[in-house]
Amino acid sequence: MGEAPTHIPQSLQNGRHFETATTIGDKTYVIGGADGETLSIEVRIIDKCLGQWINPFVLGTKPMSCGGHSAVFLKDRILIVKKNSKPDDHTWFLEIDTPYVRLQKKVVGSEVVAWSKGVVGNAEKPVVISGPSGVGKGTLISMLMKEFPSMFGFSVSHTTRAPRGMEKDGVHYHFTEKIVMEKDIKDGKFLEFASVHGNLYGTSVEAVELVSDAGKRCMLDIDVQGARSVRASSLEAVFIFICPPSMEELEKRLRDRGTETEEQVLKRLRNAQTEIEQGKSSGIFDFILYNDKLEECYESLKKLLGLDGGVTPTPKSAPSVINLPKDHSVSKIDDKIIINCMSPKNLIMLDVSSLKGGAPGRTRGLDFRAIDSFSDGC
Ligand code: ADP
Ligand code: 5GP
C-alpha cells in the first residue's frame, strides 16, 4: 500500500523547501516547509481521487521545522528523521491511520493526522491514585516522592480552582482559566479531564510525558471519573483506590486540614459516598487500600509498587539519546531503519519493532545501534 517517499518536484513546491511526499493509497502526505505562524513542520495531503489539496486537522505537539528530513512509511504512520536537529528532537512520527487517529477522525469528522515525538527506551507504567477528598492521597504521594525522589515524579494537573495558601502554580497544579483549559481540551492536549466538586481538573499529555522523559515513574492523583478515562485511553497504568476507614474519619480529616470552606467541605463529603461506591465496584481499580493508620497504608502502597525489599531499588536513569549528524539518508528493511550518515560516515540501525504509546503522547521503545563505520575512502 505504501510507496517510498520522494522529493517533490520544484513545480509542486511553489518555492517551498525541504519537503517529502509519501504516497499511501490515494493520498500523498506532503511533509515539510514551515507553518507560517509557529515555524513548525507543516502537513498537507493531495487526494488523488478528489484531485485537490487537503489541510488536515493536526493533533499532538508539532515538530519545529529544520533543514530537511527523511521520511519512511511504517504500516500506519510515517517516521520522520530530522536533519540538523538536536539529539532529543530528531525522531518523530506522523500518525495517519493509528487507532488514536481513526477515533479522532470520527470525533472531528474530517481528515486528521497526529504528531508524536520518538523517544529511546521505555517508561515504567504510571500509577493512578484515586479516592475521596481528604482520604490522604496527597500525603501518601508526598511520602513516596520524599523517600524515593529519583524514582517517582508527580503529574502536575491543570485546575480551574483557586490555589490554597501554600500551593504554587506549576508545582501543585497549573492554575488556569476555564476558557483556556477548554480550548486546550478541544485541541487534544489532555489525556483526561473531569468536573470535580464544581471545578475543572485535567491531566495534560505533556504532564505525564515530562515525568517519563526524566526517567521517573509518574504518579497521578485524579478522581474516579479521570481514572475511568485513563483506563479507557491507550496509557497503560496501575490503578489504586484509597478508602477511608469511615465517613466520620474522612470528615474529621477534611475539617482538620482546614483548606476548604464549610460549603466546600459539605460538597466534598456528599461526593465522597458515590466516589467510594464507584471506586470499590467499578472494576477500574487494580488495588484498594484502606488508609486507617498512615504508616501501615504507606507500607502497603510500597509493597504494591515493589518497594518493600529493604534494598532501595536503583533508580532508572533517563534513557540516553544518540547524536545524528546533520546529513543522512534513510532506508527500511522489515522493522529496521537504516540511517546512512554522511559526515562522519557511519551506519545506524533504528529498531522500530517494539514501539509503545504514540499520539497524543510520545512514541517510546526506539532502539538505535551503530552497526558499522567506514572511512572516507570507502
Ligand atoms: P487528599 O489528597 O486525599 O485530599 P490529604 O493527603 O490532603 O488528602 O490528607 C487530608 C488530611 O488528612 C491531611 O491533613 C493529612 O495530614 C491527614 N491524613 C492523611 N492520612 C491520614 C491518616 N492515615 N490518619 C490521619 N490523618 C491523615
Ligand atoms: P483538590 O481540589 O483537593 O486538590 O482535588 C480535588 C479532587 O480532584 C481530588 O479527588 C483529586 O484527585 C482530583 N484531581 C486532581 N487533579 C485531577 C486531574 O488532573 N484530573 C481529575 N480527573 N481529577 C483530578
Short mmCIF file of N, CA, C and O in Angstrom, two decimals, residues 8-130:
data_model
loop_
_atom_site.label_atom_id
_atom_site.label_comp_id
_atom_site.label_asym_id
_atom_site.label_seq_id
_atom_site.Cartn_x
_atom_site.Cartn_y
_atom_site.Cartn_z
N ILE A 8 9.55 16.23 -3.66
CA ILE A 8 8.53 16.82 -4.51
C ILE A 8 9.16 17.62 -5.63
O ILE A 8 10.15 18.32 -5.39
N PRO A 9 8.62 17.53 -6.84
CA PRO A 9 9.16 18.35 -7.92
C PRO A 9 9.08 19.83 -7.57
O PRO A 9 8.15 20.26 -6.88
N GLN A 10 10.06 20.58 -8.07
CA GLN A 10 10.12 22.01 -7.75
C GLN A 10 8.81 22.73 -8.12
O GLN A 10 8.33 23.57 -7.37
N SER A 11 8.19 22.29 -9.26
CA SER A 11 6.96 22.96 -9.71
C SER A 11 5.88 22.87 -8.64
O SER A 11 5.11 23.78 -8.43
N LEU A 12 5.86 21.71 -7.94
CA LEU A 12 4.82 21.49 -6.94
C LEU A 12 5.14 22.21 -5.63
O LEU A 12 4.29 22.53 -4.83
N GLN A 13 6.44 22.43 -5.43
CA GLN A 13 6.87 23.00 -4.16
C GLN A 13 6.45 24.46 -4.01
O GLN A 13 6.33 24.95 -2.89
N ASN A 14 6.26 25.13 -5.14
CA ASN A 14 5.84 26.52 -5.07
C ASN A 14 6.79 27.32 -4.18
O ASN A 14 6.37 28.05 -3.29
N GLY A 15 8.07 27.11 -4.41
CA GLY A 15 9.07 27.86 -3.65
C GLY A 15 9.33 27.30 -2.28
O GLY A 15 10.07 27.86 -1.50
N ARG A 16 8.74 26.15 -1.90
CA ARG A 16 8.91 25.59 -0.56
C ARG A 16 10.07 24.60 -0.58
O ARG A 16 10.33 23.94 -1.58
N HIS A 17 10.77 24.49 0.51
CA HIS A 17 11.94 23.63 0.54
C HIS A 17 11.77 22.53 1.58
O HIS A 17 10.92 22.59 2.44
N PHE A 18 12.67 21.57 1.49
CA PHE A 18 12.78 20.50 2.48
C PHE A 18 11.47 19.73 2.68
O PHE A 18 11.08 19.42 3.80
N GLU A 19 10.77 19.46 1.59
CA GLU A 19 9.53 18.69 1.74
C GLU A 19 9.74 17.26 1.26
O GLU A 19 10.52 17.00 0.36
N THR A 20 9.03 16.32 1.87
CA THR A 20 8.98 14.96 1.34
C THR A 20 7.53 14.64 1.02
O THR A 20 6.61 15.26 1.57
N ALA A 21 7.34 13.68 0.11
CA ALA A 21 5.99 13.25 -0.23
C ALA A 21 5.92 11.74 -0.07
O ALA A 21 6.75 11.02 -0.62
N THR A 22 4.97 11.26 0.70
CA THR A 22 4.81 9.82 0.91
C THR A 22 3.41 9.45 0.44
O THR A 22 2.43 9.97 0.95
N THR A 23 3.36 8.54 -0.55
CA THR A 23 2.06 8.17 -1.10
C THR A 23 1.58 6.89 -0.44
O THR A 23 2.28 5.88 -0.40
N ILE A 24 0.38 6.96 0.08
CA ILE A 24 -0.25 5.80 0.71
C ILE A 24 -1.66 5.71 0.14
O ILE A 24 -2.48 6.58 0.40
N GLY A 25 -1.90 4.68 -0.64
CA GLY A 25 -3.20 4.56 -1.31
C GLY A 25 -3.45 5.74 -2.22
O GLY A 25 -2.60 6.09 -3.05
N ASP A 26 -4.60 6.38 -2.03
CA ASP A 26 -4.98 7.51 -2.89
C ASP A 26 -4.43 8.84 -2.40
O ASP A 26 -4.70 9.88 -2.98
N LYS A 27 -3.70 8.80 -1.29
CA LYS A 27 -3.29 10.08 -0.70
C LYS A 27 -1.78 10.22 -0.67
O LYS A 27 -1.06 9.26 -0.41
N THR A 28 -1.31 11.43 -0.93
CA THR A 28 0.11 11.72 -0.80
C THR A 28 0.27 12.73 0.34
O THR A 28 -0.37 13.79 0.34
N TYR A 29 1.09 12.35 1.34
CA TYR A 29 1.32 13.22 2.50
C TYR A 29 2.56 14.06 2.23
O TYR A 29 3.66 13.51 2.13
N VAL A 30 2.35 15.34 2.11
CA VAL A 30 3.46 16.26 1.85
C VAL A 30 3.85 16.89 3.19
O VAL A 30 3.06 17.59 3.82
N ILE A 31 5.06 16.57 3.61
CA ILE A 31 5.50 16.97 4.94
C ILE A 31 6.71 17.88 4.79
O ILE A 31 7.67 17.53 4.10
N GLY A 32 6.67 19.04 5.43
CA GLY A 32 7.83 19.92 5.36
C GLY A 32 7.42 21.36 5.25
O GLY A 32 6.29 21.72 5.58
N GLY A 33 8.35 22.18 4.78
CA GLY A 33 8.07 23.61 4.78
C GLY A 33 7.85 24.03 6.22
O GLY A 33 8.23 23.32 7.14
N ALA A 34 7.25 25.15 6.42
CA ALA A 34 7.01 25.58 7.80
C ALA A 34 5.66 26.23 7.89
O ALA A 34 5.22 26.93 7.00
N ASP A 35 5.00 25.94 8.97
CA ASP A 35 3.75 26.60 9.29
C ASP A 35 4.10 28.05 9.64
O ASP A 35 4.85 28.29 10.59
N GLY A 36 3.58 29.00 8.86
CA GLY A 36 4.00 30.39 8.98
C GLY A 36 3.96 30.97 10.38
O GLY A 36 4.86 31.67 10.80
N GLU A 37 2.93 30.60 11.14
CA GLU A 37 2.75 31.22 12.46
C GLU A 37 3.72 30.67 13.49
O GLU A 37 4.26 31.38 14.32
N THR A 38 3.96 29.36 13.44
CA THR A 38 4.70 28.73 14.54
C THR A 38 6.06 28.21 14.12
O THR A 38 6.84 27.79 14.97
N LEU A 39 6.34 28.19 12.81
CA LEU A 39 7.57 27.61 12.27
C LEU A 39 7.71 26.13 12.58
O LEU A 39 8.79 25.59 12.69
N SER A 40 6.55 25.47 12.77
CA SER A 40 6.59 24.02 12.93
C SER A 40 6.39 23.37 11.56
O SER A 40 5.90 24.02 10.63
N ILE A 41 6.78 22.10 11.46
CA ILE A 41 6.67 21.39 10.18
C ILE A 41 5.20 21.25 9.78
O ILE A 41 4.36 20.90 10.62
N GLU A 42 4.92 21.53 8.52
CA GLU A 42 3.54 21.54 8.05
C GLU A 42 3.19 20.23 7.36
O GLU A 42 4.07 19.57 6.80
N VAL A 43 1.93 19.88 7.39
CA VAL A 43 1.47 18.67 6.68
C VAL A 43 0.31 19.05 5.77
O VAL A 43 -0.63 19.71 6.20
N ARG A 44 0.43 18.66 4.49
CA ARG A 44 -0.69 18.82 3.55
C ARG A 44 -0.88 17.49 2.84
O ARG A 44 0.05 16.70 2.73
N ILE A 45 -2.09 17.28 2.37
CA ILE A 45 -2.38 15.99 1.71
C ILE A 45 -2.92 16.27 0.31
O ILE A 45 -3.76 17.15 0.12
N ILE A 46 -2.40 15.51 -0.67
CA ILE A 46 -3.00 15.57 -2.01
C ILE A 46 -3.91 14.34 -2.11
O ILE A 46 -3.44 13.21 -1.96
N ASP A 47 -5.18 14.59 -2.32
CA ASP A 47 -6.13 13.49 -2.51
C ASP A 47 -6.25 13.26 -4.01
O ASP A 47 -6.82 14.08 -4.74
N LYS A 48 -5.70 12.12 -4.47
CA LYS A 48 -5.67 11.87 -5.93
C LYS A 48 -7.08 11.66 -6.47
O LYS A 48 -7.37 12.02 -7.60
N CYS A 49 -7.98 11.07 -5.69
CA CYS A 49 -9.34 10.82 -6.17
C CYS A 49 -10.08 12.13 -6.38
O CYS A 49 -10.71 12.36 -7.40
N LEU A 50 -9.98 13.01 -5.38
CA LEU A 50 -10.69 14.30 -5.47
C LEU A 50 -9.91 15.30 -6.32
O LEU A 50 -10.45 16.32 -6.75
N GLY A 51 -8.62 15.01 -6.51
CA GLY A 51 -7.77 15.91 -7.28
C GLY A 51 -7.59 17.25 -6.59
O GLY A 51 -7.58 18.30 -7.24
N GLN A 52 -7.49 17.23 -5.28
CA GLN A 52 -7.31 18.51 -4.57
C GLN A 52 -6.46 18.36 -3.31
O GLN A 52 -6.24 17.26 -2.81
N TRP A 53 -5.99 19.51 -2.83
CA TRP A 53 -5.20 19.55 -1.60
C TRP A 53 -6.14 19.53 -0.41
O TRP A 53 -7.20 20.15 -0.44
N ILE A 54 -5.71 18.84 0.66
CA ILE A 54 -6.47 18.87 1.91
C ILE A 54 -5.54 19.37 3.01
O ILE A 54 -4.39 18.93 3.09
N ASN A 55 -6.01 20.29 3.82
CA ASN A 55 -5.27 20.69 5.02
C ASN A 55 -5.86 19.91 6.20
O ASN A 55 -6.95 20.22 6.65
N PRO A 56 -5.16 18.88 6.68
CA PRO A 56 -5.76 18.06 7.74
C PRO A 56 -5.78 18.79 9.08
O PRO A 56 -5.03 19.74 9.29
N PHE A 57 -6.61 18.29 9.99
CA PHE A 57 -6.61 18.74 11.39
C PHE A 57 -5.40 18.05 12.03
O PHE A 57 -5.32 16.82 12.03
N VAL A 58 -4.45 18.84 12.54
CA VAL A 58 -3.20 18.26 13.03
C VAL A 58 -3.20 18.24 14.56
O VAL A 58 -3.27 19.28 15.20
N LEU A 59 -3.14 17.03 15.14
CA LEU A 59 -3.12 16.90 16.60
C LEU A 59 -1.70 16.62 17.10
O LEU A 59 -0.83 16.27 16.31
N GLY A 60 -1.51 16.71 18.42
CA GLY A 60 -0.20 16.43 19.02
C GLY A 60 0.72 17.63 18.92
O GLY A 60 0.40 18.63 18.28
N THR A 61 1.87 17.53 19.59
CA THR A 61 2.86 18.61 19.55
C THR A 61 3.61 18.53 18.23
O THR A 61 4.19 17.49 17.91
N LYS A 62 3.58 19.64 17.46
CA LYS A 62 4.23 19.61 16.14
C LYS A 62 5.74 19.78 16.27
O LYS A 62 6.20 20.60 17.07
N PRO A 63 6.52 19.06 15.45
CA PRO A 63 7.98 19.29 15.47
C PRO A 63 8.32 20.63 14.83
O PRO A 63 7.63 21.07 13.91
N MET A 64 9.36 21.27 15.34
CA MET A 64 9.80 22.53 14.74
C MET A 64 10.48 22.22 13.41
O MET A 64 11.09 21.16 13.25
N SER A 65 10.37 23.16 12.47
CA SER A 65 10.96 22.92 11.16
C SER A 65 12.49 22.92 11.27
O SER A 65 13.06 23.45 12.24
N CYS A 66 13.14 22.27 10.32
CA CYS A 66 14.59 22.11 10.37
C CYS A 66 15.10 22.11 8.93
O CYS A 66 14.34 22.32 8.00
N GLY A 67 16.37 21.83 8.77
CA GLY A 67 16.93 21.83 7.41
C GLY A 67 16.67 20.53 6.67
O GLY A 67 17.61 19.92 6.16
N GLY A 68 15.44 20.08 6.63
CA GLY A 68 15.10 18.87 5.90
C GLY A 68 14.96 17.65 6.78
O GLY A 68 15.32 17.68 7.97
N HIS A 69 14.41 16.61 6.18
CA HIS A 69 14.22 15.37 6.94
C HIS A 69 14.09 14.20 5.96
O HIS A 69 13.91 14.40 4.77
N SER A 70 14.18 12.99 6.49
CA SER A 70 13.88 11.79 5.69
C SER A 70 12.55 11.26 6.19
O SER A 70 12.22 11.42 7.37
N ALA A 71 11.81 10.61 5.30
CA ALA A 71 10.50 10.07 5.67
C ALA A 71 10.41 8.61 5.26
O ALA A 71 10.82 8.24 4.17
N VAL A 72 9.89 7.77 6.17
CA VAL A 72 9.71 6.35 5.86
C VAL A 72 8.32 5.93 6.32
O VAL A 72 7.93 6.21 7.46
N PHE A 73 7.60 5.25 5.45
CA PHE A 73 6.25 4.79 5.80
C PHE A 73 6.32 3.50 6.60
O PHE A 73 6.99 2.55 6.21
N LEU A 74 5.62 3.46 7.76
CA LEU A 74 5.58 2.25 8.59
C LEU A 74 4.13 1.88 8.89
O LEU A 74 3.54 2.47 9.79
N LYS A 75 3.54 1.05 8.16
CA LYS A 75 2.20 0.49 8.43
C LYS A 75 1.08 1.52 8.62
O LYS A 75 0.18 1.61 7.82
N ASP A 76 1.11 2.29 9.72
CA ASP A 76 0.02 3.23 9.96
C ASP A 76 0.52 4.64 10.30
O ASP A 76 -0.22 5.48 10.79
N ARG A 77 1.83 4.86 10.11
CA ARG A 77 2.43 6.17 10.44
C ARG A 77 3.65 6.40 9.58
O ARG A 77 4.19 5.47 8.97
N ILE A 78 4.08 7.65 9.54
CA ILE A 78 5.29 7.98 8.76
C ILE A 78 6.38 8.40 9.74
O ILE A 78 6.17 9.31 10.57
N LEU A 79 7.50 7.70 9.66
CA LEU A 79 8.65 8.05 10.51
C LEU A 79 9.40 9.19 9.85
O LEU A 79 9.70 9.16 8.66
N ILE A 80 9.70 10.21 10.65
CA ILE A 80 10.45 11.36 10.17
C ILE A 80 11.77 11.41 10.94
O ILE A 80 11.77 11.42 12.17
N VAL A 81 12.88 11.42 10.22
CA VAL A 81 14.18 11.61 10.87
C VAL A 81 14.69 12.98 10.43
O VAL A 81 14.99 13.20 9.25
N LYS A 82 14.74 13.91 11.39
CA LYS A 82 15.10 15.30 11.05
C LYS A 82 16.60 15.44 10.83
O LYS A 82 17.39 14.76 11.48
N LYS A 83 16.96 16.34 9.93
CA LYS A 83 18.37 16.67 9.74
C LYS A 83 18.65 17.93 10.56
O LYS A 83 17.73 18.69 10.85
N ASN A 84 19.91 18.11 10.90
CA ASN A 84 20.27 19.37 11.54
C ASN A 84 19.46 19.64 12.80
O ASN A 84 18.99 20.76 13.02
N SER A 85 19.25 18.60 13.62
CA SER A 85 18.43 18.82 14.81
C SER A 85 19.13 18.28 16.06
O SER A 85 20.08 17.50 15.96
N LYS A 86 18.63 18.68 17.21
CA LYS A 86 19.25 18.27 18.47
C LYS A 86 19.00 16.78 18.73
O LYS A 86 18.02 16.23 18.23
N PRO A 87 19.87 16.14 19.54
CA PRO A 87 19.75 14.70 19.77
C PRO A 87 18.37 14.26 20.29
O PRO A 87 17.92 13.17 20.02
N ASP A 88 17.72 15.12 21.10
CA ASP A 88 16.43 14.68 21.65
C ASP A 88 15.26 15.12 20.77
O ASP A 88 14.12 15.12 21.18
N ASP A 89 15.56 15.47 19.53
CA ASP A 89 14.50 16.04 18.68
C ASP A 89 14.53 15.47 17.26
O ASP A 89 13.86 15.97 16.39
N HIS A 90 15.33 14.39 17.03
CA HIS A 90 15.47 14.02 15.61
C HIS A 90 14.46 13.00 15.11
O HIS A 90 14.31 12.83 13.92
N THR A 91 13.76 12.32 15.99
CA THR A 91 12.86 11.27 15.51
C THR A 91 11.40 11.59 15.85
O THR A 91 11.06 11.79 17.03
N TRP A 92 10.57 11.64 14.85
CA TRP A 92 9.16 11.96 15.03
C TRP A 92 8.30 10.99 14.23
O TRP A 92 8.80 10.37 13.28
N PHE A 93 7.04 10.88 14.61
CA PHE A 93 6.11 10.04 13.86
C PHE A 93 4.89 10.88 13.50
O PHE A 93 4.34 11.56 14.37
N LEU A 94 4.48 10.78 12.24
CA LEU A 94 3.22 11.39 11.85
C LEU A 94 2.22 10.24 11.70
O LEU A 94 2.30 9.44 10.77
N GLU A 95 1.31 10.17 12.65
CA GLU A 95 0.34 9.06 12.64
C GLU A 95 -0.78 9.40 11.66
O GLU A 95 -1.37 10.48 11.71
N ILE A 96 -1.06 8.44 10.77
CA ILE A 96 -2.09 8.71 9.77
C ILE A 96 -3.26 7.73 9.85
O ILE A 96 -4.36 8.03 9.44
N ASP A 97 -3.01 6.53 10.44
CA ASP A 97 -4.10 5.55 10.50
C ASP A 97 -4.00 4.68 11.75
O ASP A 97 -4.37 3.51 11.73
N THR A 98 -3.48 5.24 12.84
CA THR A 98 -3.40 4.50 14.10
C THR A 98 -4.79 4.52 14.75
O THR A 98 -5.65 5.33 14.37
N PRO A 99 -5.04 3.65 15.76
CA PRO A 99 -6.35 3.67 16.43
C PRO A 99 -6.71 5.07 16.95
O PRO A 99 -7.85 5.50 16.84
N TYR A 100 -5.71 5.79 17.50
CA TYR A 100 -5.99 7.13 18.02
C TYR A 100 -6.48 8.06 16.91
O TYR A 100 -7.46 8.78 17.07
N VAL A 101 -5.79 8.01 15.76
CA VAL A 101 -6.16 8.90 14.65
C VAL A 101 -7.53 8.50 14.09
O VAL A 101 -8.37 9.36 13.79
N ARG A 102 -7.77 7.19 14.01
CA ARG A 102 -9.08 6.74 13.48
C ARG A 102 -10.21 7.24 14.37
O ARG A 102 -11.24 7.71 13.88
N LEU A 103 -9.99 7.19 15.70
CA LEU A 103 -11.01 7.67 16.64
C LEU A 103 -11.22 9.17 16.47
O LEU A 103 -12.35 9.66 16.42
N GLN A 104 -10.10 9.92 16.35
CA GLN A 104 -10.20 11.38 16.22
C GLN A 104 -10.88 11.78 14.91
O GLN A 104 -11.58 12.79 14.86
N LYS A 105 -10.67 10.96 13.86
CA LYS A 105 -11.35 11.26 12.58
C LYS A 105 -12.86 11.22 12.77
O LYS A 105 -13.59 12.03 12.23
N LYS A 106 -13.31 10.24 13.59
CA LYS A 106 -14.75 10.13 13.85
C LYS A 106 -15.23 11.34 14.64
O LYS A 106 -16.29 11.88 14.37
N VAL A 107 -14.43 11.74 15.64
CA VAL A 107 -14.83 12.87 16.50
C VAL A 107 -14.87 14.17 15.69
O VAL A 107 -15.83 14.93 15.74
N VAL A 108 -13.80 14.41 14.93
CA VAL A 108 -13.66 15.68 14.20
C VAL A 108 -14.50 15.68 12.92
O VAL A 108 -14.99 16.71 12.49
N GLY A 109 -14.66 14.49 12.32
CA GLY A 109 -15.46 14.39 11.10
C GLY A 109 -14.73 14.86 9.86
O GLY A 109 -15.35 15.17 8.85
N SER A 110 -13.41 14.95 9.93
CA SER A 110 -12.64 15.30 8.73
C SER A 110 -11.26 14.63 8.81
O SER A 110 -11.00 13.84 9.72
N GLU A 111 -10.40 14.96 7.86
CA GLU A 111 -9.07 14.34 7.81
C GLU A 111 -8.25 14.75 9.04
O GLU A 111 -8.17 15.93 9.38
N VAL A 112 -7.65 13.77 9.70
CA VAL A 112 -6.86 14.04 10.91
C VAL A 112 -5.51 13.33 10.79
O VAL A 112 -5.44 12.20 10.30
N VAL A 113 -4.45 13.99 11.23
CA VAL A 113 -3.15 13.35 11.42
C VAL A 113 -2.67 13.76 12.81
O VAL A 113 -3.16 14.74 13.37
N ALA A 114 -1.72 13.01 13.38
CA ALA A 114 -1.26 13.37 14.74
C ALA A 114 0.24 13.15 14.86
O ALA A 114 0.75 12.10 14.45
N TRP A 115 0.91 14.13 15.42
CA TRP A 115 2.36 14.04 15.63
C TRP A 115 2.67 13.39 16.97
O TRP A 115 1.96 13.60 17.96
N SER A 116 3.75 12.64 17.01
CA SER A 116 4.24 12.06 18.26
C SER A 116 5.76 12.02 18.19
O SER A 116 6.32 11.56 17.21
N LYS A 117 6.38 12.50 19.25
CA LYS A 117 7.85 12.51 19.26
C LYS A 117 8.39 11.12 19.65
O LYS A 117 7.85 10.48 20.56
N GLY A 118 9.41 10.68 18.96
CA GLY A 118 10.02 9.38 19.25
C GLY A 118 11.05 9.50 20.37
O GLY A 118 11.81 10.46 20.41
N VAL A 119 11.02 8.53 21.29
CA VAL A 119 11.93 8.57 22.44
C VAL A 119 12.59 7.20 22.60
O VAL A 119 11.94 6.16 22.46
N VAL A 120 13.87 7.22 22.94
CA VAL A 120 14.62 5.98 23.15
C VAL A 120 14.18 5.33 24.47
O VAL A 120 13.95 6.02 25.45
N GLY A 121 14.04 4.00 24.47
CA GLY A 121 13.75 3.27 25.71
C GLY A 121 12.29 3.35 26.12
O GLY A 121 11.48 4.01 25.47
N ASN A 122 12.00 2.68 27.21
CA ASN A 122 10.61 2.60 27.68
C ASN A 122 10.42 3.30 29.02
O ASN A 122 11.38 3.56 29.72
N ALA A 123 9.16 3.55 29.35
CA ALA A 123 8.85 4.18 30.64
C ALA A 123 8.11 3.17 31.50
O ALA A 123 7.40 2.32 30.98
N GLU A 124 8.29 3.28 32.83
CA GLU A 124 7.52 2.40 33.72
C GLU A 124 6.06 2.84 33.72
O GLU A 124 5.76 4.03 33.58
N LYS A 125 5.17 1.87 33.95
CA LYS A 125 3.75 2.19 33.97
C LYS A 125 3.44 3.28 35.00
O LYS A 125 3.82 3.12 36.18
N PRO A 126 2.73 4.33 34.63
CA PRO A 126 2.33 5.33 35.63
C PRO A 126 1.41 4.71 36.69
O PRO A 126 0.82 3.66 36.46
N VAL A 127 1.33 5.37 37.85
CA VAL A 127 0.48 4.90 38.94
C VAL A 127 -0.63 5.94 39.15
O VAL A 127 -0.34 7.10 39.44
N VAL A 128 -1.87 5.49 38.99
CA VAL A 128 -3.02 6.38 39.19
C VAL A 128 -3.57 6.15 40.60
O VAL A 128 -3.89 5.03 40.97
N ILE A 129 -3.61 7.23 41.39
CA ILE A 129 -4.15 7.14 42.76
C ILE A 129 -5.45 7.94 42.81
O ILE A 129 -5.48 9.12 42.46
N SER A 130 -6.53 7.28 43.22
CA SER A 130 -7.82 7.96 43.37
C SER A 130 -8.37 7.71 44.76
O SER A 130 -7.96 6.76 45.45
#
